[in-house]
Each structure stands twice: as structure tokens, then as C-alpha cells.
PDB file of C-alpha atoms and ligand atoms in Angstrom:
ATOM      1  CA  MET A 486     -11.968 199.018  20.742  1.00 96.00           C
ATOM      2  CA  GLU A 487     -10.291 198.099  17.459  1.00 98.00           C
ATOM      3  CA  SER A 488     -12.192 195.883  15.028  1.00 98.00           C
ATOM      4  CA  ILE A 489     -10.955 193.373  12.453  1.00 98.00           C
ATOM      5  CA  VAL A 490     -12.946 192.349   9.381  1.00 98.00           C
ATOM      6  CA  ILE A 491     -12.335 188.703   8.449  1.00 99.00           C
ATOM      7  CA  THR A 492     -13.824 187.189   5.284  1.00 99.00           C
ATOM      8  CA  GLY A 493     -14.682 183.491   5.319  1.00 98.00           C
ATOM      9  CA  ALA A 494     -14.836 183.721   9.112  1.00 98.00           C
ATOM     10  CA  GLY A 495     -17.507 181.061   9.644  1.00 98.00           C
ATOM     11  CA  THR A 496     -15.237 178.058   9.052  1.00 98.00           C
ATOM     12  CA  GLY A 497     -11.639 176.847   8.786  1.00 98.00           C
ATOM     13  CA  LEU A 498      -8.759 179.271   9.056  1.00 98.00           C
ATOM     14  CA  GLY A 499     -10.971 182.371   9.121  1.00 98.00           C
ATOM     15  CA  LYS A 500     -12.849 181.032  12.126  1.00 98.00           C
ATOM     16  CA  GLU A 501      -9.615 180.259  14.019  1.00 98.00           C
ATOM     17  CA  LEU A 502      -8.178 183.698  13.238  1.00 98.00           C
ATOM     18  CA  ALA A 503     -11.439 185.201  14.504  1.00 98.00           C
ATOM     19  CA  LEU A 504     -11.353 183.240  17.781  1.00 98.00           C
ATOM     20  CA  LEU A 505      -7.694 184.077  18.440  1.00 98.00           C
ATOM     21  CA  TYR A 506      -7.916 187.772  17.569  1.00 98.00           C
ATOM     22  CA  ALA A 507     -11.059 188.017  19.737  1.00 98.00           C
ATOM     23  CA  GLN A 508      -9.079 186.553  22.649  1.00 98.00           C
ATOM     24  CA  LYS A 509      -6.506 189.284  22.067  1.00 98.00           C
ATOM     25  CA  GLY A 510      -9.194 191.908  22.663  1.00 98.00           C
ATOM     26  CA  TYR A 511     -10.273 192.823  19.140  1.00 98.00           C
ATOM     27  CA  GLU A 512     -13.898 193.041  18.074  1.00 98.00           C
ATOM     28  CA  ILE A 513     -14.379 190.748  15.084  1.00 98.00           C
ATOM     29  CA  ILE A 514     -16.603 191.482  12.106  1.00 98.00           C
ATOM     30  CA  LEU A 515     -17.340 188.043  10.719  1.00 98.00           C
ATOM     31  CA  VAL A 516     -17.991 187.996   6.969  1.00 98.00           C
ATOM     32  CA  GLY A 517     -19.201 185.106   4.804  1.00 98.00           C
ATOM     33  CA  ARG A 518     -22.175 184.199   2.638  1.00 98.00           C
ATOM     34  CA  ARG A 519     -23.942 181.864   5.091  1.00 98.00           C
ATOM     35  CA  LYS A 520     -25.326 183.444   8.241  1.00 98.00           C
ATOM     36  CA  GLU A 521     -25.426 180.301  10.368  1.00 98.00           C
ATOM     37  CA  PRO A 522     -21.693 179.500  10.619  1.00 98.00           C
ATOM     38  CA  LEU A 523     -20.976 183.173  11.264  1.00 98.00           C
ATOM     39  CA  GLN A 524     -23.503 183.224  14.108  1.00 98.00           C
ATOM     40  CA  CYS A 525     -21.956 180.070  15.631  1.00 98.00           C
ATOM     41  CA  VAL A 526     -18.533 181.761  15.691  1.00 98.00           C
ATOM     42  CA  GLN A 527     -20.123 184.927  17.063  1.00 98.00           C
ATOM     43  CA  GLN A 528     -21.696 182.947  19.914  1.00 98.00           C
ATOM     44  CA  GLN A 529     -18.422 181.149  20.620  1.00 98.00           C
ATOM     45  CA  ILE A 530     -16.617 184.490  20.902  1.00 98.00           C
ATOM     46  CA  GLN A 531     -19.359 186.051  23.035  1.00 98.00           C
ATOM     47  CA  SER A 532     -19.441 183.058  25.394  1.00 98.00           C
ATOM     48  CA  CYS A 533     -15.773 183.852  26.177  1.00 97.00           C
ATOM     49  CA  LYS A 534     -16.697 187.514  26.862  1.00 97.00           C
ATOM     50  CA  GLY A 535     -15.337 188.629  23.498  1.00 98.00           C
ATOM     51  CA  ARG A 536     -17.060 190.858  20.943  1.00 98.00           C
ATOM     52  CA  ALA A 537     -18.132 189.851  17.451  1.00 98.00           C
ATOM     53  CA  VAL A 538     -20.771 190.667  14.883  1.00 98.00           C
ATOM     54  CA  ALA A 539     -21.925 188.423  12.041  1.00 98.00           C
ATOM     55  CA  PHE A 540     -22.158 190.205   8.695  1.00 97.00           C
ATOM     56  CA  PRO A 541     -23.379 188.058   5.778  1.00 97.00           C
ATOM     57  CA  LEU A 542     -21.833 189.275   2.534  1.00 98.00           C
ATOM     58  CA  ASP A 543     -20.903 187.797  -0.828  1.00 98.00           C
ATOM     59  CA  ILE A 544     -17.492 189.292  -1.587  1.00 98.00           C
ATOM     60  CA  THR A 545     -17.952 188.690  -5.325  1.00 98.00           C
ATOM     61  CA  ASN A 546     -20.718 191.322  -5.423  1.00 98.00           C
ATOM     62  CA  TYR A 547     -19.001 194.668  -6.071  1.00 98.00           C
ATOM     63  CA  GLU A 548     -21.974 196.855  -5.091  1.00 98.00           C
ATOM     64  CA  GLN A 549     -22.713 194.888  -1.944  1.00 98.00           C
ATOM     65  CA  VAL A 550     -19.057 194.974  -0.898  1.00 98.00           C
ATOM     66  CA  HIS A 551     -18.842 198.746  -1.281  1.00 98.00           C
ATOM     67  CA  GLN A 552     -22.136 199.409   0.514  1.00 98.00           C
ATOM     68  CA  THR A 553     -21.146 197.098   3.366  1.00 97.00           C
ATOM     69  CA  ALA A 554     -17.684 198.609   3.718  1.00 98.00           C
ATOM     70  CA  GLU A 555     -19.147 202.099   3.903  1.00 97.00           C
ATOM     71  CA  ALA A 556     -21.660 201.069   6.569  1.00 97.00           C
ATOM     72  CA  LEU A 557     -19.046 199.191   8.608  1.00 97.00           C
ATOM     73  CA  CYS A 558     -16.498 202.022   8.498  1.00 97.00           C
ATOM     74  CA  HIS A 559     -19.094 204.439   9.886  1.00 96.00           C
ATOM     75  CA  THR A 560     -19.964 202.122  12.768  1.00 97.00           C
ATOM     76  CA  TYR A 561     -16.769 200.377  13.844  1.00 98.00           C
ATOM     77  CA  ASN A 562     -13.143 201.301  14.487  1.00 98.00           C
ATOM     78  CA  ILE A 563     -11.792 198.907  11.838  1.00 98.00           C
ATOM     79  CA  THR A 564      -8.001 198.803  11.664  1.00 98.00           C
ATOM     80  CA  MET A 565      -7.486 195.497   9.857  1.00 98.00           C
ATOM     81  CA  LEU A 566      -8.957 193.562   6.935  1.00 98.00           C
ATOM     82  CA  ILE A 567      -8.147 189.874   6.546  1.00 99.00           C
ATOM     83  CA  ASN A 568      -8.984 188.626   3.044  1.00 99.00           C
ATOM     84  CA  ASN A 569      -9.292 184.935   3.855  1.00 98.00           C
ATOM     85  CA  ALA A 570     -12.359 183.703   1.928  1.00 98.00           C
ATOM     86  CA  GLY A 571     -11.372 181.345  -0.858  1.00 98.00           C
ATOM     87  CA  ILE A 572     -12.609 178.470  -2.989  1.00 98.00           C
ATOM     88  CA  GLY A 573     -10.737 175.589  -4.617  1.00 98.00           C
ATOM     89  CA  HIS A 574     -11.681 173.171  -7.390  1.00 98.00           C
ATOM     90  CA  PHE A 575      -9.101 170.599  -8.366  1.00 98.00           C
ATOM     91  CA  GLY A 576      -8.446 168.163 -11.194  1.00 97.00           C
ATOM     92  CA  PRO A 577      -7.096 168.203 -14.756  1.00 98.00           C
ATOM     93  CA  LEU A 578      -7.804 171.463 -16.575  1.00 98.00           C
ATOM     94  CA  GLU A 579      -9.993 169.788 -19.214  1.00 98.00           C
ATOM     95  CA  HIS A 580     -12.392 168.638 -16.447  1.00 96.00           C
ATOM     96  CA  MET A 581     -12.785 172.107 -14.980  1.00 97.00           C
ATOM     97  CA  THR A 582     -16.248 173.547 -15.650  1.00 98.00           C
ATOM     98  CA  GLU A 583     -16.850 177.154 -16.583  1.00 98.00           C
ATOM     99  CA  GLN A 584     -18.641 177.610 -13.253  1.00 98.00           C
ATOM    100  CA  HIS A 585     -15.638 176.282 -11.305  1.00 98.00           C
ATOM    101  CA  ILE A 586     -13.338 178.668 -13.125  1.00 98.00           C
ATOM    102  CA  HIS A 587     -15.613 181.635 -12.443  1.00 98.00           C
ATOM    103  CA  GLU A 588     -16.040 180.699  -8.779  1.00 98.00           C
ATOM    104  CA  MET A 589     -12.303 180.587  -8.122  1.00 98.00           C
ATOM    105  CA  ILE A 590     -11.429 183.747 -10.049  1.00 98.00           C
ATOM    106  CA  ASP A 591     -14.434 185.676  -8.725  1.00 98.00           C
ATOM    107  CA  THR A 592     -13.920 184.704  -5.088  1.00 98.00           C
ATOM    108  CA  ASN A 593     -10.156 184.403  -4.716  1.00 98.00           C
ATOM    109  CA  VAL A 594      -9.111 187.223  -7.019  1.00 99.00           C
ATOM    110  CA  LYS A 595     -11.982 189.650  -7.516  1.00 98.00           C
ATOM    111  CA  GLY A 596     -13.358 189.217  -3.980  1.00 99.00           C
ATOM    112  CA  THR A 597      -9.965 190.094  -2.484  1.00 99.00           C
ATOM    113  CA  ILE A 598      -9.586 193.069  -4.825  1.00 99.00           C
ATOM    114  CA  TYR A 599     -13.151 194.356  -4.182  1.00 99.00           C
ATOM    115  CA  MET A 600     -12.803 194.160  -0.406  1.00 99.00           C
ATOM    116  CA  THR A 601      -9.382 195.828  -0.412  1.00 99.00           C
ATOM    117  CA  LYS A 602     -10.507 198.605  -2.739  1.00 98.00           C
ATOM    118  CA  ALA A 603     -13.606 199.241  -0.632  1.00 98.00           C
ATOM    119  CA  PHE A 604     -11.721 199.601   2.683  1.00 98.00           C
ATOM    120  CA  LEU A 605      -8.570 201.328   1.426  1.00 98.00           C
ATOM    121  CA  PRO A 606      -9.803 204.952   1.338  1.00 98.00           C
ATOM    122  CA  TYR A 607     -10.941 204.638   4.965  1.00 98.00           C
ATOM    123  CA  PHE A 608      -7.721 202.870   6.009  1.00 98.00           C
ATOM    124  CA  LYS A 609      -5.663 205.724   4.565  1.00 98.00           C
ATOM    125  CA  THR A 610      -7.317 208.132   7.019  1.00 97.00           C
ATOM    126  CA  LEU A 611      -6.138 206.106  10.050  1.00 98.00           C
ATOM    127  CA  PRO A 612      -2.804 206.382  11.900  1.00 98.00           C
ATOM    128  CA  GLU A 613      -2.189 202.698  11.165  1.00 98.00           C
ATOM    129  CA  ALA A 614      -4.080 200.035   9.198  1.00 98.00           C
ATOM    130  CA  ASN A 615      -3.428 196.474   8.091  1.00 98.00           C
ATOM    131  CA  ILE A 616      -4.474 194.313   5.168  1.00 98.00           C
ATOM    132  CA  MET A 617      -3.672 190.615   5.320  1.00 99.00           C
ATOM    133  CA  ASN A 618      -4.209 188.439   2.244  1.00 99.00           C
ATOM    134  CA  ILE A 619      -4.440 184.718   2.900  1.00 99.00           C
ATOM    135  CA  ILE A 620      -2.933 183.064  -0.169  1.00 98.00           C
ATOM    136  CA  SER A 621      -1.398 179.536  -0.109  1.00 98.00           C
ATOM    137  CA  THR A 622       1.796 177.856  -1.246  1.00 98.00           C
ATOM    138  CA  ALA A 623      -0.272 177.645  -4.456  1.00 98.00           C
ATOM    139  CA  GLY A 624       0.678 181.321  -4.806  1.00 98.00           C
ATOM    140  CA  LEU A 625       4.373 180.409  -4.767  1.00 98.00           C
ATOM    141  CA  ARG A 626       4.644 177.532  -7.265  1.00 98.00           C
ATOM    142  CA  GLY A 627       2.618 175.549  -9.797  1.00 98.00           C
ATOM    143  CA  LYS A 628       0.999 172.251  -8.777  1.00 97.00           C
ATOM    144  CA  VAL A 629      -0.486 169.283 -10.663  1.00 98.00           C
ATOM    145  CA  ASN A 630      -4.299 169.372 -11.013  1.00 98.00           C
ATOM    146  CA  GLU A 631      -4.452 172.820  -9.390  1.00 98.00           C
ATOM    147  CA  SER A 632      -3.891 175.036 -12.441  1.00 98.00           C
ATOM    148  CA  VAL A 633      -6.813 177.452 -12.074  1.00 98.00           C
ATOM    149  CA  TYR A 634      -6.586 177.592  -8.277  1.00 98.00           C
ATOM    150  CA  VAL A 635      -2.842 178.267  -8.555  1.00 98.00           C
ATOM    151  CA  ALA A 636      -3.527 180.927 -11.203  1.00 98.00           C
ATOM    152  CA  SER A 637      -5.973 182.631  -8.830  1.00 98.00           C
ATOM    153  CA  LYS A 638      -3.476 182.550  -5.958  1.00 98.00           C
ATOM    154  CA  PHE A 639      -0.607 183.850  -8.142  1.00 98.00           C
ATOM    155  CA  ALA A 640      -2.952 186.718  -9.009  1.00 99.00           C
ATOM    156  CA  VAL A 641      -3.478 187.556  -5.345  1.00 99.00           C
ATOM    157  CA  ARG A 642       0.277 187.359  -4.816  1.00 98.00           C
ATOM    158  CA  GLY A 643       0.821 189.876  -7.636  1.00 98.00           C
ATOM    159  CA  PHE A 644      -1.926 192.089  -6.232  1.00 99.00           C
ATOM    160  CA  SER A 645      -0.395 191.965  -2.740  1.00 98.00           C
ATOM    161  CA  GLU A 646       3.199 192.581  -3.844  1.00 98.00           C
ATOM    162  CA  SER A 647       2.093 195.537  -5.959  1.00 98.00           C
ATOM    163  CA  LEU A 648       0.092 197.071  -3.115  1.00 98.00           C
ATOM    164  CA  VAL A 649       3.071 196.719  -0.764  1.00 98.00           C
ATOM    165  CA  LYS A 650       4.947 198.998  -3.189  1.00 98.00           C
ATOM    166  CA  GLU A 651       2.017 201.295  -3.951  1.00 98.00           C
ATOM    167  CA  LEU A 652       1.316 201.853  -0.239  1.00 98.00           C
ATOM    168  CA  ALA A 653       4.940 201.880   0.971  1.00 98.00           C
ATOM    169  CA  GLU A 654       4.804 205.570   1.969  1.00 97.00           C
ATOM    170  CA  THR A 655       1.438 205.241   3.682  1.00 98.00           C
ATOM    171  CA  ASN A 656       0.209 203.974   7.044  1.00 98.00           C
ATOM    172  CA  VAL A 657      -1.315 200.860   5.439  1.00 98.00           C
ATOM    173  CA  ALA A 658       0.669 197.621   5.726  1.00 98.00           C
ATOM    174  CA  VAL A 659      -0.092 194.780   3.303  1.00 98.00           C
ATOM    175  CA  THR A 660       0.880 191.215   4.176  1.00 98.00           C
ATOM    176  CA  ALA A 661       0.663 188.138   1.948  1.00 98.00           C
ATOM    177  CA  VAL A 662       0.411 184.830   3.805  1.00 98.00           C
ATOM    178  CA  TYR A 663       1.488 181.583   2.144  1.00 98.00           C
ATOM    179  CA  MET A 664       0.665 178.308   3.893  1.00 98.00           C
ATOM    180  CA  GLY A 665       0.505 174.630   3.032  1.00 97.00           C
ATOM    181  CA  GLY A 666      -2.493 172.333   3.418  1.00 97.00           C
ATOM    182  CA  MET A 667      -4.862 172.578   6.381  1.00 98.00           C
ATOM    183  CA  ASN A 668      -7.591 170.213   7.502  1.00 97.00           C
ATOM    184  CA  THR A 669     -10.656 172.404   6.929  1.00 98.00           C
ATOM    185  CA  PRO A 670     -14.064 172.188   5.174  1.00 97.00           C
ATOM    186  CA  PHE A 671     -12.194 173.465   2.084  1.00 97.00           C
ATOM    187  CA  TRP A 672     -11.657 169.767   1.220  1.00 97.00           C
ATOM    188  CA  ASP A 673     -15.225 168.562   1.954  1.00 95.00           C
ATOM    189  CA  ASP A 674     -16.252 168.120  -1.690  1.00 92.00           C
ATOM    190  CA  SER A 675     -12.853 167.047  -3.021  1.00 94.00           C
ATOM    191  CA  ASN A 676     -10.761 163.886  -3.241  1.00 92.00           C
ATOM    192  CA  HIS A 677      -7.667 165.829  -4.304  1.00 96.00           C
ATOM    193  CA  ILE A 678      -6.038 165.188  -0.913  1.00 94.00           C
ATOM    194  CA  GLN A 679      -5.752 161.498  -0.011  1.00 90.00           C
ATOM    195  CA  ASP A 680      -5.668 161.810   3.768  1.00 93.00           C
ATOM    196  CA  ARG A 681      -6.603 165.258   4.984  1.00 93.00           C
ATOM    197  CA  SER A 682      -6.295 164.230   8.629  1.00 93.00           C
ATOM    198  CA  ARG A 683      -2.512 164.462   8.084  1.00 95.00           C
ATOM    199  CA  LEU A 684      -2.749 168.155   7.271  1.00 97.00           C
ATOM    200  CA  ARG A 685      -2.112 170.830   9.876  1.00 97.00           C
ATOM    201  CA  SER A 686      -5.048 172.136  11.866  1.00 98.00           C
ATOM    202  CA  PRO A 687      -6.251 175.640  10.979  1.00 98.00           C
ATOM    203  CA  LYS A 688      -5.814 176.566  14.645  1.00 98.00           C
ATOM    204  CA  GLN A 689      -2.082 175.759  14.481  1.00 98.00           C
ATOM    205  CA  VAL A 690      -1.699 177.845  11.330  1.00 98.00           C
ATOM    206  CA  ALA A 691      -3.730 180.737  12.773  1.00 98.00           C
ATOM    207  CA  GLU A 692      -1.520 180.763  15.886  1.00 98.00           C
ATOM    208  CA  THR A 693       1.651 180.857  13.765  1.00 98.00           C
ATOM    209  CA  ILE A 694       0.305 183.687  11.607  1.00 98.00           C
ATOM    210  CA  ILE A 695      -0.703 185.795  14.609  1.00 98.00           C
ATOM    211  CA  ASN A 696       2.561 185.128  16.470  1.00 98.00           C
ATOM    212  CA  GLU A 697       4.667 186.012  13.427  1.00 98.00           C
ATOM    213  CA  TYR A 698       2.663 189.025  12.283  1.00 98.00           C
ATOM    214  CA  LYS A 699       4.679 192.260  12.469  1.00 98.00           C
ATOM    215  CA  ARG A 700       3.213 194.167   9.526  1.00 97.00           C
ATOM    216  CA  GLN A 701       5.779 192.505   7.211  1.00 98.00           C
ATOM    217  CA  ALA A 702       5.175 192.010   3.468  1.00 98.00           C
ATOM    218  CA  GLU A 703       4.970 188.227   3.688  1.00 98.00           C
ATOM    219  CA  ILE A 704       4.603 185.313   6.060  1.00 98.00           C
ATOM    220  CA  ILE A 705       5.370 181.778   4.893  1.00 98.00           C
ATOM    221  CA  VAL A 706       3.976 178.898   6.975  1.00 97.00           C
ATOM    222  CA  GLU A 707       5.155 175.632   5.415  1.00 85.00           C
TER     223      GLU A 707
HETATM  224  N1  NAP B2126      -7.396 174.275   3.466  1.00 51.11           N
HETATM  225  C1  NAP B2126      -6.210 174.321   2.866  1.00 51.11           C
HETATM  226  O1  NAP B2126      -5.523 173.285   2.684  1.00 51.11           O
HETATM  227  C2  NAP B2126      -5.651 175.652   2.438  1.00 51.11           C
HETATM  228  C3  NAP B2126      -4.271 175.735   2.205  1.00 51.11           C
HETATM  229  C4  NAP B2126      -3.716 176.946   1.829  1.00 51.11           C
HETATM  230  C5  NAP B2126      -4.525 178.062   1.695  1.00 51.11           C
HETATM  231  N2  NAP B2126      -5.869 177.953   1.910  1.00 51.11           N
HETATM  232  C6  NAP B2126      -6.672 179.166   1.769  1.00 51.11           C
HETATM  233  O2  NAP B2126      -7.108 179.537   3.060  1.00 51.11           O
HETATM  234  C7  NAP B2126      -8.321 180.299   2.971  1.00 51.11           C
HETATM  235  C8  NAP B2126      -9.351 179.728   3.946  1.00 51.11           C
HETATM  236  O3  NAP B2126      -9.688 178.439   3.523  1.00 51.11           O
HETATM  237  P1  NAP B2126     -10.126 177.281   4.516  1.00 51.11           P
HETATM  238  O4  NAP B2126      -9.200 176.165   4.310  1.00 51.11           O
HETATM  239  O5  NAP B2126     -10.340 177.806   5.879  1.00 51.11           O
HETATM  240  O6  NAP B2126     -11.492 176.839   3.810  1.00 51.11           O
HETATM  241  P2  NAP B2126     -13.027 176.971   4.230  1.00 51.11           P
HETATM  242  O7  NAP B2126     -13.240 176.438   5.601  1.00 51.11           O
HETATM  243  O8  NAP B2126     -13.791 176.382   3.102  1.00 51.11           O
HETATM  244  O9  NAP B2126     -13.249 178.539   4.304  1.00 51.11           O
HETATM  245  C9  NAP B2126     -13.525 179.358   3.204  1.00 51.11           C
HETATM  246  C10 NAP B2126     -14.557 180.381   3.642  1.00 51.11           C
HETATM  247  O10 NAP B2126     -14.766 181.311   2.588  1.00 51.11           O
HETATM  248  C11 NAP B2126     -16.141 181.684   2.609  1.00 51.11           C
HETATM  249  N3  NAP B2126     -16.511 182.148   1.280  1.00 51.11           N
HETATM  250  C12 NAP B2126     -16.445 181.444   0.127  1.00 51.11           C
HETATM  251  N4  NAP B2126     -16.927 182.182  -0.888  1.00 51.11           N
HETATM  252  C13 NAP B2126     -17.293 183.384  -0.357  1.00 51.11           C
HETATM  253  C14 NAP B2126     -17.860 184.567  -0.899  1.00 51.11           C
HETATM  254  N5  NAP B2126     -18.156 184.670  -2.192  1.00 51.11           N
HETATM  255  N6  NAP B2126     -18.115 185.597  -0.059  1.00 51.11           N
HETATM  256  C15 NAP B2126     -17.835 185.506   1.253  1.00 51.11           C
HETATM  257  N7  NAP B2126     -17.282 184.416   1.823  1.00 51.11           N
HETATM  258  C16 NAP B2126     -17.016 183.364   1.024  1.00 51.11           C
HETATM  259  C17 NAP B2126     -16.881 180.395   3.008  1.00 51.11           C
HETATM  260  O11 NAP B2126     -18.115 180.676   3.679  1.00 51.11           O
HETATM  261  P3  NAP B2126     -19.510 180.750   2.870  1.00 51.11           P
HETATM  262  O12 NAP B2126     -19.559 179.514   2.013  1.00 51.11           O
HETATM  263  O13 NAP B2126     -20.552 180.783   3.930  1.00 51.11           O
HETATM  264  O14 NAP B2126     -19.457 182.001   2.088  1.00 51.11           O
HETATM  265  C18 NAP B2126     -15.899 179.767   3.994  1.00 51.11           C
HETATM  266  O15 NAP B2126     -16.215 180.113   5.328  1.00 51.11           O
HETATM  267  C19 NAP B2126      -8.735 180.235   1.494  1.00 51.11           C
HETATM  268  O16 NAP B2126      -8.353 181.423   0.854  1.00 51.11           O
HETATM  269  C20 NAP B2126      -7.928 179.058   0.941  1.00 51.11           C
HETATM  270  O17 NAP B2126      -7.680 179.199  -0.435  1.00 51.11           O
HETATM  271  C21 NAP B2126      -6.444 176.782   2.287  1.00 51.11           C
END
């Protein structure tokens, strides 16, 4: 059975990708910092006769990421990594705290890089492997009161586009996914979006991503 590692799989888009890929017969390795949401998703998948394992991990911790990747690659037949975990803080730049800046850069940029670097050597030994980076339309154009978030997502875009080229002659496909707003817990502590109930559901977006996915370099869901 093939396994997929999904970061940020306890909530929002990561959770919906986990549920849908589990329905398609993949075993899901659910990654996130908090154990409880991961276990809820695990139970939901298992109650539908699917397979999932909850794996608490902070993707900003380089050592922990590498140790976890090594352990997982020995145990499971992992053929795909979905770098979905992300954090957003919004508002004018002069109101952004140092902690907010670190959180976004560490999670969105470094977390994605650490995870990819940790799994890549193993992926290169497989007949076929897939890396999907969940970005945002914030990785396509600048936005008001989103400067640091946008900077972090442009960074992941640059990382993804470069890896597509670097890995072109290998068995590893890299896909960057750009989507607009979704109604998820991402907005729980923010008033940046006036009416989040008007945003698309993460389930809708997850379905579109999975339906459109053909190992291409980018998917745009606007
Ligand atoms: N919602 C939107 O409007 C929107 C639009 C475009 C793109 N996106 C992007 O879509 C992705 C998913 O976001 P979402 O909307 O589904 O938000 P979400 O529900 O808040 O999901 C983010 C997940 O990331 C996990 N996470 C955060 N920091 C982590 C860390 N250091 N290590 C491991 N896991 C971590 C969180 O779990 P823990 O807190 O338990 O770690 C959470 O489950 C993000 O990359 C986001 O930037 C969102």
C-alpha cells in the first residue's frame, strides 16, 4: 500500500486532502504539531475502513524532521509528500511582530524546505515519487497587508520552480499549488477577511487539486 505524508493534516485543507486520498486507497501519515486534531482525522479515516497514522511533528525543527523522515521511510511505502502546513499573520508591516515574522518564515519556507530535503534522498530511490507544495495566490502576486505572508509564499514558489528544474531528469515530480481563500481555521485569529463564510470550502479545493493532479509543475485553483 502506498503512503502519503501530509503536513498540517489535522485541520483545513490538509485534513480534506487526507480524507480524500484515504478514500482513494492511500495510507495517510498525518503530520502536525498537535496530536488531538491528527487523531480525530485518523479516527475519521479508520471509521471508513481507511488507513492512517498520526505523527506529531514540528516541521520547523530540522533535527526532528530528519529523524522522523528516516523512521517513516523505513516503515512505510511513502510515494508522496504534501507540504501543506502554513501560518499567516496579516496587517500593515509596521504592526508585524518579530515573532509573527519568524513563525511565517520558519513554517512556510523553512518547514517546506526541511521536509522536502529530508524525504528527497529516499524519493530518488523509488520508481516514481511526488512532492506537492501548497502555496496560495499569495505566491503569485503581492497583496495589501499580507507582505510577509506573500514573501514567504513567493519563496516557496521559487523553491518549487527551482526543484522542478533540478529534478527534471529524475523520477520525482514537484507540483506547486496556488489557490485563493478557503474557509478554514487559518482565519480563526484574524479579522483580515471580512466574511470568511463566502470563501470556498477546503473540501471543494481538495477535490479540485486531486482531480487535476497529473504530476504537472503547477495547479492554479482560483
Ligand atoms: N485558508 C486560506 O484562505 C488559504 C488560502 C490559500 C492558501 N492557504 C494555505 O493552505 C495551507 C493550509 O492552510 P489551511 O487554510 O488549511 O489552514 P489551517 O487549517 O490553519 O491549517 C494549517 C495546519 O498547519 C499546521 N501547522 C502549523 N505550523 C506547523 C508546524 N510548525 N509543524 C507542523 N504543522 C504545522 C497546523 O496544525 P498544528 O497547529 O497542530 O501544528 C494546521 O493543521 C497553508 O499553507 C496556507 O498558507 C490557505
